[in-house]
XYZ file of C-alpha atoms in Angstrom:
617
model
C 34.890 19.206 -4.603
C 35.728 16.200 -2.700
C 37.591 16.313 0.193
C 37.577 12.841 1.364
C 36.486 9.701 0.555
C 36.055 6.402 2.285
C 35.953 2.882 0.739
C 35.434 -0.255 2.289
C 36.486 0.509 5.242
C 36.423 -1.854 8.491
C 37.007 -1.182 11.786
C 36.388 -3.466 14.946
C 37.420 -3.035 18.932
C 37.718 -6.344 20.792
C 35.329 -8.300 19.862
C 33.012 -5.916 18.520
C 32.809 -4.924 14.518
C 32.033 -1.346 14.715
C 32.255 -0.587 10.963
C 32.107 -3.252 8.118
C 32.639 -2.181 4.308
C 31.313 1.508 4.820
C 32.328 3.790 2.145
C 31.462 7.329 1.829
C 32.751 10.887 0.483
C 32.602 14.920 1.911
C 32.470 17.476 -0.637
C 32.815 21.084 -0.508
C 30.069 22.523 1.733
C 28.604 19.864 3.196
C 27.296 19.933 6.805
C 26.930 16.627 7.977
C 25.938 15.134 11.623
C 26.399 12.053 12.429
C 23.887 9.329 14.641
C 23.425 6.018 15.985
C 23.148 4.212 19.207
C 26.079 4.780 21.667
C 28.783 1.921 20.901
C 28.325 1.652 17.522
C 31.364 3.544 16.170
C 30.319 7.286 15.655
C 33.180 8.738 17.750
C 35.807 5.807 16.052
C 34.643 6.713 12.528
C 35.429 10.570 13.360
C 39.211 9.658 14.823
C 39.381 7.916 11.301
C 38.720 10.719 9.361
C 40.624 12.786 11.717
C 43.939 10.583 11.234
C 44.188 9.615 14.874
C 42.792 5.736 13.848
C 43.903 3.420 11.478
C 41.371 0.984 9.675
C 41.520 -2.582 9.581
C 40.603 -2.726 6.162
C 39.732 -0.112 3.310
C 41.447 3.077 1.959
C 41.178 6.717 3.126
C 41.816 9.572 0.371
C 42.395 13.311 0.883
C 42.179 16.361 -1.025
C 45.659 17.412 -1.564
C 46.496 19.852 1.186
C 43.236 19.172 3.423
C 43.253 21.228 6.675
C 41.281 19.379 9.050
C 40.243 20.919 12.390
C 39.606 17.945 14.797
C 37.519 18.575 18.439
C 37.908 15.291 20.706
C 34.576 14.038 22.755
C 37.004 14.623 25.948
C 39.896 16.900 24.992
C 43.134 16.896 27.481
C 45.165 20.600 28.521
C 48.412 21.188 29.395
C 47.402 22.397 32.874
C 50.946 24.162 33.444
C 49.723 26.906 31.190
C 47.101 29.251 31.017
C 43.602 28.728 29.468
C 44.445 31.490 26.346
C 48.133 29.462 25.939
C 46.181 26.022 25.283
C 43.426 27.739 23.197
C 46.462 29.411 20.883
C 48.511 26.808 20.295
C 50.008 26.418 17.729
C 48.122 29.311 15.917
C 49.894 32.405 16.238
C 53.201 31.567 14.233
C 51.082 30.391 11.345
C 48.177 33.115 11.705
C 50.505 36.306 12.581
C 48.235 38.707 10.671
C 44.830 37.855 12.548
C 44.886 38.930 16.214
C 44.432 35.063 17.614
C 44.676 35.971 21.406
C 41.723 38.872 20.742
C 39.875 36.636 18.760
C 40.109 33.991 21.295
C 39.020 36.306 24.141
C 35.863 37.116 22.729
C 35.027 33.620 21.974
C 35.649 32.303 25.473
C 33.765 35.347 26.410
C 30.842 34.023 24.591
C 31.282 30.657 25.782
C 31.155 31.804 29.508
C 35.004 31.756 30.512
C 36.113 34.655 31.787
C 39.611 34.860 32.774
C 41.475 32.962 30.246
C 44.912 33.974 31.679
C 44.262 31.683 34.647
C 45.558 28.389 34.696
C 44.117 25.564 32.718
C 44.307 23.147 36.015
C 41.171 25.352 37.333
C 39.133 24.180 34.492
C 35.923 21.849 34.862
C 35.287 18.989 32.595
C 32.009 21.153 30.740
C 35.062 24.372 30.686
C 37.602 22.612 28.896
C 35.348 20.924 26.182
C 34.509 24.537 25.539
C 38.000 26.146 25.353
C 38.452 22.966 23.191
C 36.065 24.094 20.930
C 37.134 27.672 20.436
C 40.616 26.233 19.862
C 39.192 24.248 16.946
C 36.941 27.041 15.647
C 40.379 29.441 15.498
C 42.167 26.605 13.528
C 42.447 27.624 9.644
C 40.603 24.556 8.237
C 38.690 23.298 5.098
C 37.024 20.341 7.357
C 35.669 20.699 10.873
C 35.480 17.184 12.752
C 33.409 17.579 15.936
C 32.421 15.003 18.599
C 29.671 16.062 20.480
C 30.796 20.284 20.302
C 27.079 20.960 22.035
C 28.082 19.179 25.218
C 28.070 21.724 28.101
C 26.550 24.483 26.097
C 23.594 26.636 27.155
C 20.762 27.635 24.809
C 22.709 30.550 24.040
C 25.911 29.311 23.682
C 24.186 26.568 21.555
C 22.365 29.251 19.489
C 25.741 31.291 18.858
C 27.105 27.983 17.795
C 24.264 27.734 15.188
C 25.424 31.134 13.611
C 29.027 30.031 13.631
C 28.704 27.245 12.007
C 25.995 28.628 9.122
C 28.378 31.360 8.595
C 31.462 28.907 7.933
C 32.730 28.426 4.259
C 33.853 25.342 4.890
C 32.670 21.681 5.295
C 31.739 19.583 9.020
C 31.064 16.298 10.141
C 29.789 16.305 13.931
C 27.946 14.078 16.168
C 25.512 15.514 18.317
C 22.476 14.550 20.056
C 20.777 17.907 20.045
C 17.785 17.469 17.329
C 17.165 21.359 17.295
C 20.651 21.915 16.429
C 20.961 18.788 13.566
C 17.736 20.719 12.226
C 19.192 24.161 11.942
C 22.831 23.409 10.427
C 23.190 19.886 8.929
C 22.311 19.430 5.014
C 22.934 15.280 5.191
C 22.429 12.864 8.016
C 24.869 9.520 8.073
C 23.520 6.950 10.488
C 25.571 4.160 12.010
C 23.131 0.937 12.561
C 24.639 -2.437 13.276
C 27.809 -1.794 11.626
C 26.550 -0.280 8.238
C 26.275 3.337 6.755
C 23.249 5.108 5.706
C 23.636 8.709 4.248
C 20.504 10.891 3.699
C 20.891 14.492 1.933
C 18.383 15.812 4.616
C 18.466 17.744 8.148
C 17.307 15.418 11.114
C 13.394 15.662 10.469
C 13.494 14.785 6.739
C 16.023 12.257 8.167
C 13.693 10.764 10.389
C 11.190 10.274 7.064
C 13.264 9.006 5.111
C 14.646 6.714 7.676
C 10.829 5.443 7.988
C 10.857 4.974 4.271
C 13.725 2.929 4.103
C 13.070 0.745 6.536
C 9.938 -0.053 5.103
C 11.057 -1.077 1.956
C 13.075 -3.414 3.518
C 10.789 -5.052 5.663
C 8.674 -5.276 2.461
C 11.845 -6.684 0.270
C 12.123 -9.339 3.695
C 8.410 -10.314 3.536
C 8.916 -10.944 -0.372
C 12.472 -13.144 0.352
C 10.614 -15.020 3.328
C 7.268 -16.060 1.164
C 10.034 -17.062 -1.763
C 12.246 -19.081 0.623
C 8.847 -21.062 1.976
C 7.696 -21.526 -1.760
C 11.858 -22.906 -2.524
C 11.949 -25.009 0.698
C 8.670 -27.027 -0.337
C 10.027 -27.760 -3.614
C 13.571 -28.897 -2.057
C 11.187 -30.644 0.750
C 9.774 -32.925 -2.232
C 13.166 -34.631 -3.179
C 14.398 -31.824 -5.568
C 17.418 -33.641 -7.709
C 20.349 -31.594 -9.148
C 20.258 -33.790 -12.370
C 19.885 -31.156 -15.042
C 21.442 -27.261 -15.224
C 17.768 -26.124 -14.655
C 17.343 -27.953 -11.267
C 20.706 -26.823 -10.315
C 19.786 -23.321 -10.427
C 16.630 -23.710 -8.524
C 18.784 -25.138 -5.631
C 21.419 -22.445 -6.026
C 18.671 -19.507 -5.992
C 17.104 -21.419 -3.009
C 20.825 -21.778 -1.113
C 21.077 -17.945 -1.831
C 17.523 -17.394 -0.041
C 18.852 -19.701 2.712
C 21.973 -17.913 3.475
C 20.716 -14.054 2.708
C 21.451 -11.246 5.251
C 18.076 -11.073 7.330
C 16.860 -7.866 8.320
C 17.430 -6.996 12.013
C 14.778 -4.437 13.451
C 16.135 -1.672 15.839
C 16.369 -2.781 19.234
C 14.362 -0.190 21.583
C 15.285 1.320 24.865
C 11.828 -0.500 26.440
C 11.306 1.533 30.238
C 8.178 0.706 32.098
C 7.311 3.196 34.584
C 8.846 2.142 37.603
C 8.326 4.081 40.797
C 7.490 3.761 44.743
C 4.574 4.859 46.523
C 4.253 8.448 47.098
C 3.348 9.533 50.158
C 1.090 13.388 50.722
C 4.226 15.432 51.986
C 6.749 15.643 48.603
C 9.872 18.180 49.118
C 9.215 21.977 50.623
C 11.972 24.470 49.893
C 11.441 27.426 52.525
C 13.034 30.627 51.527
C 16.549 29.117 50.951
C 19.532 30.523 50.041
C 23.091 29.412 49.249
C 26.587 31.260 48.470
C 30.127 30.524 47.727
C 32.939 32.455 47.716
C 30.825 35.228 48.348
C 28.519 35.199 45.382
C 24.759 33.985 46.044
C 23.831 31.353 43.552
C 20.204 31.248 45.307
C 18.611 34.114 47.003
C 15.921 33.411 49.288
C 13.960 31.097 47.089
C 10.663 28.806 48.308
C 8.687 26.002 46.521
C 6.814 22.945 47.571
C 6.775 20.364 44.718
C 3.229 18.770 43.544
C 3.042 15.185 42.594
C 2.906 15.729 39.045
C 5.549 18.228 38.540
C 8.041 18.206 35.424
C 9.986 21.359 36.169
C 12.602 22.045 33.787
C 15.860 24.262 35.120
C 17.862 26.524 32.938
C 20.160 29.146 32.940
C 23.862 30.381 32.114
C 26.643 28.190 33.151
C 27.654 28.296 36.755
C 24.802 29.920 37.971
C 23.545 27.449 40.393
C 20.954 25.043 38.863
C 23.270 21.695 39.892
C 23.567 23.537 43.277
C 20.089 23.293 43.587
C 19.566 19.687 42.698
C 21.912 19.198 45.109
C 20.035 21.051 47.984
C 16.729 19.216 46.680
C 18.371 15.562 47.301
C 20.279 16.667 50.622
C 23.717 16.531 48.976
C 24.166 19.603 50.475
C 22.775 22.309 53.386
C 21.402 25.650 52.074
C 23.433 28.682 54.134
C 19.613 29.666 55.261
C 16.131 28.486 55.239
C 14.872 25.185 54.857
C 14.218 22.140 53.376
C 11.385 19.326 54.340
C 11.075 16.008 52.727
C 8.260 13.607 53.035
C 9.523 10.574 54.641
C 7.900 8.297 51.349
C 10.193 10.174 49.022
C 12.643 8.044 47.206
C 15.450 10.092 44.697
C 16.917 8.776 42.043
C 19.727 11.006 41.150
C 21.231 10.969 37.945
C 24.317 13.601 38.223
C 26.644 15.065 35.579
C 29.312 12.577 35.972
C 28.575 8.941 36.314
C 29.522 7.244 39.888
C 32.740 5.676 40.286
C 32.425 2.086 38.298
C 34.338 -0.587 39.172
C 35.350 -1.237 35.520
C 36.538 -4.569 36.416
C 32.629 -5.530 37.269
C 30.832 -7.183 34.829
C 27.317 -4.902 33.678
C 25.179 -8.079 34.837
C 26.852 -7.562 38.357
C 26.918 -4.172 38.450
C 22.895 -3.978 38.046
C 22.905 -7.075 40.313
C 24.126 -4.666 43.336
C 21.072 -2.902 42.890
C 18.477 -5.417 42.825
C 18.484 -9.140 40.906
C 14.410 -8.831 40.421
C 12.200 -5.667 39.586
C 8.501 -5.056 39.752
C 7.557 -3.469 36.200
C 3.558 -2.561 34.615
C 4.605 -5.996 32.507
C 5.069 -7.649 36.002
C 8.429 -8.947 37.593
C 11.617 -8.926 35.658
C 15.378 -10.231 36.488
C 18.246 -8.019 35.971
C 19.198 -9.670 33.250
C 16.114 -8.744 31.420
C 15.907 -5.075 32.194
C 19.467 -5.278 30.713
C 18.227 -6.737 27.565
C 15.808 -3.952 27.521
C 18.562 -1.280 27.654
C 20.219 -2.868 24.590
C 22.962 -4.606 26.495
C 22.409 -8.238 24.697
C 23.791 -11.188 26.253
C 27.204 -11.162 25.294
C 27.589 -7.689 26.510
C 26.191 -8.284 29.750
C 28.952 -10.672 30.421
C 31.433 -7.941 29.263
C 33.410 -5.941 31.792
C 32.419 -1.973 31.949
C 35.636 -1.409 30.842
C 35.193 -2.550 27.379
C 31.831 -0.097 27.076
C 32.031 3.469 25.090
C 31.219 6.494 27.347
C 28.042 6.742 26.118
C 27.284 2.612 26.926
C 28.578 3.467 30.598
C 25.788 6.749 30.624
C 22.978 4.137 29.429
C 24.110 1.674 32.564
C 24.144 4.339 35.102
C 20.730 5.662 34.352
C 19.309 2.177 33.912
C 20.680 1.273 37.402
C 19.074 4.660 38.834
C 15.697 3.611 37.070
C 15.398 0.044 38.327
C 15.804 1.334 42.039
C 11.911 2.640 41.952
C 12.569 6.082 42.737
C 9.260 8.449 42.640
C 11.670 11.605 42.122
C 13.514 11.626 39.224
C 16.347 14.592 39.691
C 18.362 14.744 36.624
C 21.088 16.495 35.737
C 22.132 17.326 32.021
C 20.743 13.833 31.034
C 20.834 14.652 27.384
C 24.822 14.584 27.451
C 26.192 11.245 26.139
C 23.015 9.821 25.446
C 22.068 8.870 22.116
C 19.374 9.770 20.198
C 17.374 6.569 20.170
C 17.627 6.464 24.271
C 16.926 10.111 24.884
C 13.769 9.201 22.575
C 12.578 6.476 24.798
C 13.548 8.070 28.078
C 11.079 11.304 27.235
C 8.394 8.957 26.494
C 8.800 7.182 29.518
C 9.055 10.665 31.701
C 6.181 11.662 30.216
C 4.095 8.440 31.921
C 6.403 8.446 35.058
C 4.071 8.210 37.859
C 6.053 10.757 40.373
C 8.219 13.606 40.224
C 10.727 14.608 37.367
C 13.413 17.664 38.169
C 15.790 18.472 35.506
C 18.471 20.421 34.455
C 18.964 20.556 30.551
C 20.578 22.664 27.764
C 18.755 20.420 25.431
C 15.768 22.785 24.008
C 14.301 19.654 22.263
C 14.092 17.506 25.542
C 12.842 20.224 27.423
C 9.947 20.863 25.107
C 8.581 17.181 25.328
C 9.181 16.996 28.961
C 8.582 19.779 30.922
C 5.885 21.566 32.366
C 7.081 24.498 33.938
C 10.394 26.125 34.006
C 12.836 27.396 36.465
C 14.925 30.275 34.936
C 17.961 31.611 36.475
C 18.959 35.130 35.998
C 22.667 34.621 37.217
C 22.024 36.944 39.911
C 20.226 34.005 42.310
C 16.975 34.923 41.567
C 14.678 32.325 39.882
C 11.828 32.961 38.081
C 9.059 30.396 36.640
C 7.096 30.132 33.692
C 4.590 27.611 32.763
C 4.835 25.434 30.236
C 7.252 24.060 28.042
C 11.386 26.088 26.713
C 9.172 27.239 23.980
C 6.540 28.940 26.138
C 9.301 30.213 28.284
C 11.185 31.675 24.878
C 7.616 33.301 23.833
C 7.131 34.613 27.058
C 10.712 36.700 27.310
C 10.389 37.605 23.567
C 7.168 38.994 24.471
C 8.437 40.901 27.429
C 11.380 42.259 25.992
C 9.076 43.484 23.188
C 6.738 45.541 25.497
C 3.540 43.152 25.182
C 2.275 41.377 28.207
C 5.143 39.269 29.098
C 4.211 38.471 32.416
C 0.835 37.328 31.580
C 2.828 34.839 28.773
C 5.065 34.040 31.846
C 2.073 32.513 33.779
C 0.129 31.477 31.029
C -0.760 27.394 30.690
C 0.753 25.142 27.902
C -1.463 23.072 26.493
C 1.272 20.352 26.941
C 1.292 21.560 30.639
C -2.365 20.743 30.533
C -2.090 17.387 29.079
C 0.384 16.503 32.090
C -2.194 17.259 34.677
C 0.015 20.085 35.654
C -2.589 23.604 35.685
C -0.648 26.475 36.114
C -4.286 28.034 36.764
C -4.621 26.743 40.310
C -3.874 28.667 43.214
C -1.573 26.283 44.771
C 0.792 26.642 41.877
C 0.873 30.037 41.652
C 1.091 30.484 45.520
C 4.135 27.465 45.556
C 6.485 30.101 45.283
C 7.253 34.023 45.882
C 9.118 33.721 42.387
C 6.469 32.945 40.866
C 4.513 36.275 39.003
C 1.488 36.844 40.766
C -0.855 39.621 41.440
C -0.516 40.245 45.550
C -3.986 40.274 47.387
C -5.243 43.085 49.793
C -6.602 41.200 52.398
C -6.195 37.782 52.631
C -8.457 35.250 55.217
C -10.121 31.949 54.975
C -13.678 31.624 53.529
C -16.085 29.803 55.758
C -15.619 27.026 53.303
C -12.142 27.181 52.690
C -11.646 26.718 56.824
C -13.631 24.098 57.199
C -11.524 22.437 54.079
C -8.205 23.576 56.002
C -9.032 21.403 59.102
C -10.276 18.184 57.533
C -8.016 17.950 54.228
C -5.448 16.143 56.468
C -7.675 13.124 57.075
C -9.295 13.207 53.359
C -6.042 12.804 52.266
C -5.024 9.798 54.638
C -8.405 8.123 54.019
C -7.993 8.426 50.040
C -4.386 6.823 50.149
C -5.202 4.098 52.811
C -8.165 3.561 49.959
C -5.519 3.271 47.111
C -3.528 1.057 48.893
C -6.129 -1.204 49.696
C -7.647 -1.192 45.948
C -3.605 -2.014 44.753
C -3.965 -5.408 47.266
C -8.055 -6.217 45.596
C -6.182 -5.969 41.811
C -3.419 -8.042 42.922
C -5.984 -10.564 44.375
C -8.360 -10.638 41.212
C -5.336 -10.398 38.322
C -7.174 -13.022 36.847
C -10.783 -11.940 37.162
C -10.995 -9.312 34.033
C -14.219 -8.081 34.529
C -13.234 -7.353 38.668
C -10.472 -6.334 37.415
C -11.777 -3.414 35.286
C -14.104 -2.693 37.959
C -11.240 -2.228 40.701
C -9.056 -0.499 38.320
C -11.244 2.587 37.739
C -12.094 2.864 40.865
C -8.781 3.252 41.461
C -8.274 5.852 38.976
C -10.973 7.837 40.363
C -9.136 7.802 43.935
C -5.902 8.436 42.642
C -7.622 11.723 40.944
C -9.136 12.674 43.649
C -6.203 12.195 45.634
C -4.381 14.290 43.208
C -7.137 17.288 43.777
C -6.681 17.222 47.413
C -2.947 17.529 47.005
C -3.453 20.540 44.884
C -5.696 21.945 47.733
C -3.457 21.272 50.419
C -0.752 22.982 48.765
C -2.976 26.006 48.068
C -4.489 25.813 51.741
C -1.421 25.746 53.489
C 0.241 28.779 51.726
C -2.764 30.805 52.108
C -2.587 30.095 56.438
C 0.969 30.670 55.986
C 0.595 34.019 54.273
C -2.489 34.681 56.496
C -0.232 34.247 59.630
C 2.482 36.384 57.794
C -0.009 39.304 57.661
C -0.889 39.450 60.948
C 2.577 39.896 62.061
């Protein structure tokens, strides 16, 4: 049965055409994911379906009696009422045969809201989104229309929602950037691209294959059209005359080819690794503890950041993950313990909420507040060129920020942070409100980023791609370390729960971690925090060789850093001498590898020295 049909719908916003001649239908039992670059009209499409936006042209036909439940991207609550009252608003009278309050309480608990009788004014933005999701799921509906339902859900909550939607008897259409979620709950993908809508009967993985096939066919057609146009153009230039019906038809074909809609290849968010030089000292967290209102969120945690670290931080909402990031960046201080930061550490902090933006500023002026020029692997780029690489075209650059969508503002905020060339990237929920295309390129960037990355994320796909070590909060202030990415962490937990060698699994190095140079087998990695699982030694002491190395390693590191700095100067001076440039680049690569090895030894030796001193006392 057809639930809803859109025919030849147009919709524009200010001077931007979002939807152009859109036609599609939704049938019973369909599970639809809507994807596309931020600002292309995804949320607008959902609002039209939900009846909250009108179309500029075209028709929308709904089945008689169709019940639609809509989850907005940014829900609004009556803060004078309790959370439970907001969630059950308008439900009890119509659904007396159900224990609405009981269902609501159970679902709120599942989504981490344990006090539903508190007033809604105490909810954070993420809690409001989760409470609004409960309200939507409780509504009697034939069609769920969900705008970013996975935002602000941790991994366990996301898995619960997967199970709920897979058991739902109706249809749904949703926007989400969680690629594993799309794979597991959808059977159709709608892609909005340059105002057009493309439909694929597939989940996300199959969609990628089908999209590549569609684009290849379109490019092949365009190549043939260009070839034919050149032939027709030559004929016209030889002096064609419209004296016969045949020649008039020939000229008509030429004009049709000339005026055809050209194939536009997708723009890519291109980010070259921008970072400042990092010295030998990074950041040392030494026995830090942090509590609020009598609850301990971080309990006696120690860690030394290494220059190649790719750390993913996971745990239940409200367990202290963002608190750890704020301590790491110096935004707040621990209650006890110390945080030491090297003088060369330059932090880029991408917080959950964008910084306050003056929305009357033009996009280009907002970026120029950070820098007019930036050095990249491709040479010097202007602020305008960087904006182009982040999909802010010339016209958009001179538009005011107020005209951008929420996702576009998020992308603009990320650009400003990256172009400041940090050598430590601290990312708090970077996957919220970023489209899949931007996320994919960001992941590629992070893989090659020549600095440290620490991220809080609930996006399992993102963590699988970028993490080489997982910090897992248990909700009681303790943090355990697991080598590898999110899937490695899940495997270790499963092995531990099954009674097998879970601890060995937690310390095992994944291939991905080895590839990124984040070796879990090095002594420094295992000793860098007392929370990492490690068999205790009976008596600790330096060997003769280690004692000599400990005494000279600071000088060795300084010498290597000076050598790399000198090589950078020589590389710049020999940019046009290919042969010499190749030699210098190889020499620099070897020096950097030696420095990395020395840094790892420095971590190990200093940690061992501290343990020996503690042992003696």
